[in-house]
Coordinates of C-alpha atoms and ligand atoms in Angstrom, one line a residue:
X1 CA 177.8 70.2 -16.6
X2 CA 174.2 69.1 -16.5
X3 CA 173.9 70.7 -12.9
X4 CA 175.8 73.8 -13.8
X5 CA 173.3 74.3 -16.5
X6 CA 170.3 74.0 -14.8
X7 CA 172.0 76.4 -12.0
X8 CA 172.7 78.7 -14.7
X9 CA 169.3 78.6 -15.9
X10 CA 167.7 79.2 -12.3
X11 CA 170.1 82.1 -11.5
X12 CA 169.2 83.8 -14.8
X13 CA 165.6 83.0 -14.2
X14 CA 164.7 86.5 -13.2
X15 CA 166.4 87.9 -16.7
X16 CA 165.0 85.5 -18.9
X17 CA 161.5 85.6 -17.5
X18 CA 160.6 88.5 -19.8
X19 CA 162.4 87.5 -22.6
X20 CA 161.5 83.9 -23.0
X21 CA 157.6 84.6 -22.6
X22 CA 157.3 86.9 -25.2
X23 CA 157.4 83.9 -27.9
X24 CA 154.7 82.0 -26.4
X25 CA 151.8 82.0 -29.0
X26 CA 152.8 85.1 -30.4
X27 CA 152.0 86.7 -33.7
X28 CA 155.2 88.2 -35.5
X29 CA 154.3 91.6 -35.8
X30 CA 155.3 95.5 -34.7
X31 CA 154.0 94.8 -31.0
X32 CA 156.1 91.5 -30.5
X33 CA 159.3 93.5 -31.6
X34 CA 158.1 96.2 -29.3
X35 CA 157.5 93.9 -26.4
X36 CA 161.2 92.6 -27.1
X37 CA 162.8 95.9 -27.1
X38 CA 161.4 96.5 -23.6
X39 CA 162.1 93.1 -22.3
X40 CA 166.0 93.6 -23.9
X41 CA 166.2 97.0 -22.2
X42 CA 164.5 96.1 -18.7
X43 CA 167.4 93.2 -18.8
X44 CA 170.0 96.0 -19.1
X45 CA 170.9 95.0 -22.2
X46 CA 171.4 98.9 -23.4
X47 CA 170.3 101.1 -26.3
X48 CA 173.2 99.9 -28.6
X49 CA 172.9 96.2 -28.5
X50 CA 168.9 96.3 -28.2
X51 CA 168.9 98.2 -31.4
X52 CA 171.3 96.2 -33.1
X53 CA 169.5 93.0 -31.7
X54 CA 166.2 94.2 -33.5
X55 CA 167.6 95.6 -36.6
X56 CA 169.3 92.3 -37.4
X57 CA 166.6 90.0 -36.2
X58 CA 163.9 92.1 -38.5
X59 CA 166.2 91.9 -41.5
X60 CA 166.6 88.2 -40.8
X61 CA 163.0 87.4 -40.3
X62 CA 162.1 89.1 -43.6
X63 CA 165.2 87.1 -45.5
X64 CA 164.4 84.0 -44.2
X65 CA 160.6 84.4 -44.5
X66 CA 160.1 83.3 -40.8
X67 CA 156.4 83.4 -40.0
X68 CA 156.5 81.1 -36.8
X69 CA 157.1 82.7 -33.0
X70 CA 159.7 79.9 -32.3
X71 CA 161.7 80.1 -35.6
X72 CA 162.2 83.9 -34.5
X73 CA 162.8 82.9 -31.2
X74 CA 165.6 80.5 -32.5
X75 CA 167.0 83.1 -35.0
X76 CA 167.4 85.6 -31.9
X77 CA 169.0 82.8 -30.1
X78 CA 171.6 82.9 -32.7
X79 CA 172.2 86.4 -33.3
X80 CA 172.9 86.9 -29.4
X81 CA 175.3 83.9 -29.4
X82 CA 177.0 85.9 -32.5
X83 CA 177.0 88.7 -30.5
X84 CA 178.4 87.4 -27.4
X85 CA 180.7 84.7 -29.2
X86 CA 184.2 87.3 -29.2
X87 CA 183.8 87.7 -25.2
X88 CA 184.5 84.0 -25.0
X89 CA 188.4 83.3 -24.0
X90 CA 189.3 80.5 -22.0
X91 CA 191.6 81.6 -19.2
X92 CA 194.6 80.1 -19.5
X93 CA 198.0 80.7 -17.4
X94 CA 201.2 81.2 -19.7
X95 CA 204.6 79.9 -19.3
X96 CA 205.5 82.8 -16.9
X97 CA 207.3 82.1 -13.9
X98 CA 205.3 83.7 -12.4
X99 CA 202.2 84.2 -13.9
X100 CA 201.0 87.8 -12.3
X101 CA 197.7 88.8 -12.4
X102 CA 196.4 92.2 -11.1
X103 CA 192.8 92.1 -10.0
X104 CA 190.3 95.4 -9.5
X105 CA 186.8 96.1 -8.9
X106 CA 184.9 98.5 -6.8
X107 CA 183.9 97.8 -3.2
X108 CA 181.3 95.1 -2.9
X109 CA 181.7 93.9 -6.6
X110 CA 182.9 90.3 -5.0
X111 CA 186.6 90.7 -5.8
X112 CA 187.8 89.3 -2.6
X113 CA 185.4 86.1 -3.1
X114 CA 186.3 85.6 -6.6
X115 CA 190.0 85.8 -5.7
X116 CA 189.2 83.2 -3.0
X117 CA 187.4 80.9 -5.7
X118 CA 190.2 81.4 -8.4
X119 CA 193.4 80.7 -6.1
X120 CA 191.5 77.5 -5.1
X121 CA 190.5 76.6 -8.5
X122 CA 194.5 77.0 -9.3
X123 CA 195.9 75.1 -6.3
X124 CA 193.6 72.3 -7.3
X125 CA 195.3 72.1 -10.4
X126 CA 198.6 71.9 -9.1
X127 CA 199.6 75.1 -9.2
X128 CA 201.5 77.3 -6.2
X129 CA 199.4 80.6 -5.5
X130 CA 200.8 83.7 -4.3
X131 CA 198.5 86.4 -2.9
X132 CA 199.2 90.0 -2.4
X133 CA 196.9 92.3 -0.2
X134 CA 197.5 95.6 -2.2
X135 CA 194.5 96.8 -0.4
X136 CA 196.9 99.1 2.1
X137 CA 193.8 101.2 3.1
X138 CA 191.4 99.0 5.0
X139 CA 192.9 97.1 7.5
X140 CA 189.9 94.7 7.7
X141 CA 190.2 94.0 3.9
X142 CA 193.9 92.7 4.8
X143 CA 193.2 90.7 7.6
X144 CA 190.2 89.0 5.5
X145 CA 192.6 87.6 2.9
X146 CA 195.2 86.8 5.6
X147 CA 192.6 84.7 7.5
X148 CA 191.4 83.5 4.4
X149 CA 194.8 82.5 3.3
X150 CA 196.0 80.7 6.4
X151 CA 192.8 78.7 5.9
X152 CA 193.4 77.4 2.4
X153 CA 197.3 77.2 2.8
X154 CA 197.5 80.1 0.3
X155 CA 200.7 82.4 1.2
X156 CA 199.5 85.9 1.7
X157 CA 201.8 88.7 1.3
X158 CA 200.7 91.9 3.3
X159 CA 202.4 95.1 4.5
X160 CA 200.4 97.3 7.4
X161 CA 201.1 100.5 5.9
X162 CA 203.1 101.7 2.8
X163 CA 202.4 102.0 -0.9
X164 CA 200.4 99.6 -2.6
X165 CA 202.4 99.9 -5.8
X166 CA 205.3 98.9 -3.3
X167 CA 203.7 95.8 -1.7
X168 CA 202.7 94.6 -5.3
X169 CA 206.4 95.0 -6.5
X170 CA 207.5 93.1 -3.1
X171 CA 204.9 90.3 -4.0
X172 CA 206.3 89.9 -7.3
X173 CA 209.9 89.7 -6.2
X174 CA 209.0 87.4 -3.6
X175 CA 206.9 84.9 -6.0
X176 CA 209.5 84.7 -8.3
X177 CA 212.2 84.1 -5.2
X178 CA 209.9 81.1 -4.0
X179 CA 209.1 79.8 -7.3
X180 CA 205.3 80.3 -7.2
X181 CA 203.1 79.7 -10.3
X182 CA 201.0 82.3 -10.1
X183 CA 201.1 85.7 -8.0
X184 CA 197.5 87.4 -7.5
X185 CA 197.6 91.3 -6.5
X186 CA 194.4 92.4 -5.1
X187 CA 194.1 95.9 -5.4
X188 CA 192.0 98.3 -3.3
X189 CA 188.1 98.7 -4.2
X190 CA 187.4 102.2 -5.3
X191 CA 185.1 104.0 -7.8
X192 CA 186.1 105.0 -11.3
X193 CA 185.0 108.5 -10.5
X194 CA 187.9 108.6 -7.6
X195 CA 190.3 109.7 -10.0
X196 CA 193.4 109.8 -8.0
X197 CA 192.8 106.2 -7.1
X198 CA 192.4 105.3 -10.8
X199 CA 195.7 107.0 -11.2
X200 CA 197.4 104.9 -8.0
X201 CA 196.0 101.7 -9.9
X202 CA 197.8 102.9 -13.2
X203 CA 201.1 103.2 -10.9
X204 CA 200.7 99.8 -9.5
X205 CA 200.3 98.2 -12.9
X206 CA 203.6 100.2 -13.9
X207 CA 205.5 99.1 -10.9
X208 CA 204.6 95.4 -11.3
X209 CA 206.1 96.1 -14.7
X210 CA 209.0 97.2 -13.1
X211 CA 209.4 94.0 -11.0
X212 CA 209.0 91.3 -14.1
X213 CA 209.2 92.4 -17.8
X214 CA 205.5 91.8 -19.2
X215 CA 203.8 91.6 -16.1
X216 CA 200.9 92.0 -15.2
X217 CA 199.9 89.1 -17.7
X218 CA 196.4 89.6 -16.7
X219 CA 194.6 92.8 -15.6
X220 CA 191.2 91.8 -14.5
X221 CA 188.1 93.5 -13.2
X222 CA 185.5 92.1 -11.3
X223 CA 182.3 93.3 -11.6
X224 CA 179.0 93.1 -10.1
X225 CA 176.2 91.7 -12.8
X226 CA 173.2 93.1 -10.8
X227 CA 174.5 96.6 -11.2
X228 CA 173.8 96.2 -14.8
X229 CA 174.7 99.5 -16.7
X230 CA 176.6 100.9 -13.8
X231 CA 179.0 97.6 -14.3
X232 CA 179.2 98.9 -18.0
X233 CA 180.1 102.1 -17.1
X234 CA 183.2 100.6 -14.8
X235 CA 184.4 98.5 -17.6
X236 CA 184.8 101.6 -19.7
X237 CA 186.4 103.6 -16.8
X238 CA 188.9 100.9 -15.9
X239 CA 189.6 99.9 -19.3
X240 CA 190.5 103.2 -20.5
X241 CA 192.9 103.5 -17.3
X242 CA 194.4 100.1 -17.4
X243 CA 193.7 98.3 -21.0
X244 CA 191.9 95.2 -19.4
X245 CA 192.7 91.7 -20.3
X246 CA 189.5 90.3 -18.9
X247 CA 186.5 90.4 -16.8
X248 CA 184.9 88.3 -14.2
X249 CA 181.1 89.0 -14.1
X250 CA 179.8 88.1 -10.4
X251 CA 176.0 87.5 -8.9
X252 CA 174.4 86.7 -12.0
X253 CA 172.2 84.5 -9.9
X254 CA 169.2 86.4 -9.0
X255 CA 169.3 89.4 -10.8
X256 CA 166.9 91.0 -13.7
X257 CA 170.1 92.5 -15.3
X258 CA 171.9 89.7 -16.8
X259 CA 171.5 91.6 -20.1
X260 CA 174.4 93.8 -19.3
X261 CA 176.6 91.4 -21.0
X262 CA 175.0 92.2 -24.3
X263 CA 175.9 96.0 -23.9
X264 CA 179.7 94.6 -23.0
X265 CA 179.8 92.8 -26.3
X266 CA 178.6 95.6 -28.2
X267 CA 180.3 98.7 -26.7
X268 CA 183.2 97.3 -24.9
X269 CA 184.2 93.9 -25.8
X270 CA 186.6 92.8 -23.0
X271 CA 186.8 89.1 -22.7
X272 CA 184.9 87.6 -20.2
X273 CA 186.7 84.9 -18.5
X274 CA 184.5 83.8 -15.5
X275 CA 181.0 84.5 -14.4
X276 CA 179.7 84.1 -10.9
X277 CA 176.7 82.6 -10.0
X278 CA 176.7 82.0 -6.4
X279 CA 178.7 82.3 -3.2
X280 CA 180.3 78.8 -3.1
X281 CA 183.8 77.9 -5.1
X282 CA 182.1 75.9 -7.9
X283 CA 179.9 78.9 -8.6
X284 CA 182.5 80.1 -10.8
X285 CA 182.4 79.1 -14.1
X286 CA 184.3 79.9 -17.4
X287 CA 182.0 82.1 -19.7
X288 CA 180.4 80.3 -22.9
X289 CA 178.2 82.2 -24.9
X290 CA 175.9 79.3 -26.2
X291 CA 175.3 78.3 -22.8
X292 CA 174.6 81.7 -21.6
X293 CA 172.1 82.4 -24.2
X294 CA 170.6 78.9 -24.0
X295 CA 169.8 79.8 -20.1
X296 CA 168.3 83.2 -21.3
X297 CA 166.2 82.3 -23.9
X298 CA 165.2 78.9 -22.7
Ligands
GDP301 P1 184.5 92.7 -2.6 O1 184.2 94.1 -1.7 O2 184.8 93.2 -4.0 O3 185.9 92.0 -2.1 O4 183.2 91.9 -2.2 P2 183.4 90.6 -1.6 O5 184.3 89.2 -2.3 O6 183.4 90.6 -0.4 O7 181.6 90.1 -1.7 C1 180.8 91.0 -1.7 C2 179.3 90.0 -1.3 O8 179.2 89.5 -2.7 C3 179.8 88.9 -0.5 O9 178.5 88.9 0.5 C4 179.9 87.7 -1.2 O10 179.6 86.6 -0.7 C5 178.8 88.1 -2.3 N1 179.1 87.4 -3.6 C6 180.4 87.6 -4.3 N2 180.3 86.6 -5.5 C7 178.8 86.3 -5.9 C8 178.0 85.6 -6.8 O11 178.5 85.1 -7.8 N3 177.0 85.5 -6.5 C9 176.3 85.7 -5.0 N4 174.8 85.6 -4.9 N5 177.1 86.8 -4.3 C10 178.1 86.7 -4.5

């Protein structure tokens, strides 16, 4: 726990640098608020969340007659925790046999790495996992997943060609037949601007539901936290198309744009199940609002 917190702090240090420094020896005046506004925008918190935090903070400073910079910082922390708290939702497997998860994201977001981390995590908790390589476009992506599966004793279902929706359907059938606890359907990386590909994702989601009623039980989007406001645009586009049940935000280590989580909370509050702060298996952790804010405003 302790080491995760220190790694989270180190990971977010580029985002927190400007924010935390502001309050050191500061007077509570317009200049402080202007600097805070600039720092929040720089951290990619976005206009809506920045405005909301500033307005609410000013009101609170007045109401509570705060005169010390340290007290203002504490007030900001509390506001931020309140803002981010609704995104906190523990990831739990339901009683479904199997629980079917559909996982999407644009190329390079960290989808494959994250699926690997999740599969190992669930395996370690005694769950049998079946992976479906729904990316029938890129042979390399499929092979990468097959090799990974062999190395980690995770069954990977794949088809060299064909309709990704059909591959996903087969995977659900296969998961049922084998008594798997979890079926993870990896989908081809794509950009939300590629409309026909978004239509195809919708089709995959529908067809999975034909293979098992109520499935997919989780529709997840993996976003790269390092892309800031761009990641927010992806959340909106994928949520419009697929009604996401959760997000996984990767690469929050070493980014100056970690404030994007505040933008997500304000603009499109899809639960954040996990955050990634590195490439190793233990670098994926459940999102916790208080911990995150503590790292941001250390
Ligand atoms: P995909 O195209 O979405 O499947 O992306 P990959 O899983 O192949 O990941 C792209 C790159 O991001 C790889 O080099 C990963 O090691 C790296 N990556 C994934 N998650 C994280 C993270 O949380 N932090 C860092 N620093 N790198 C990550």
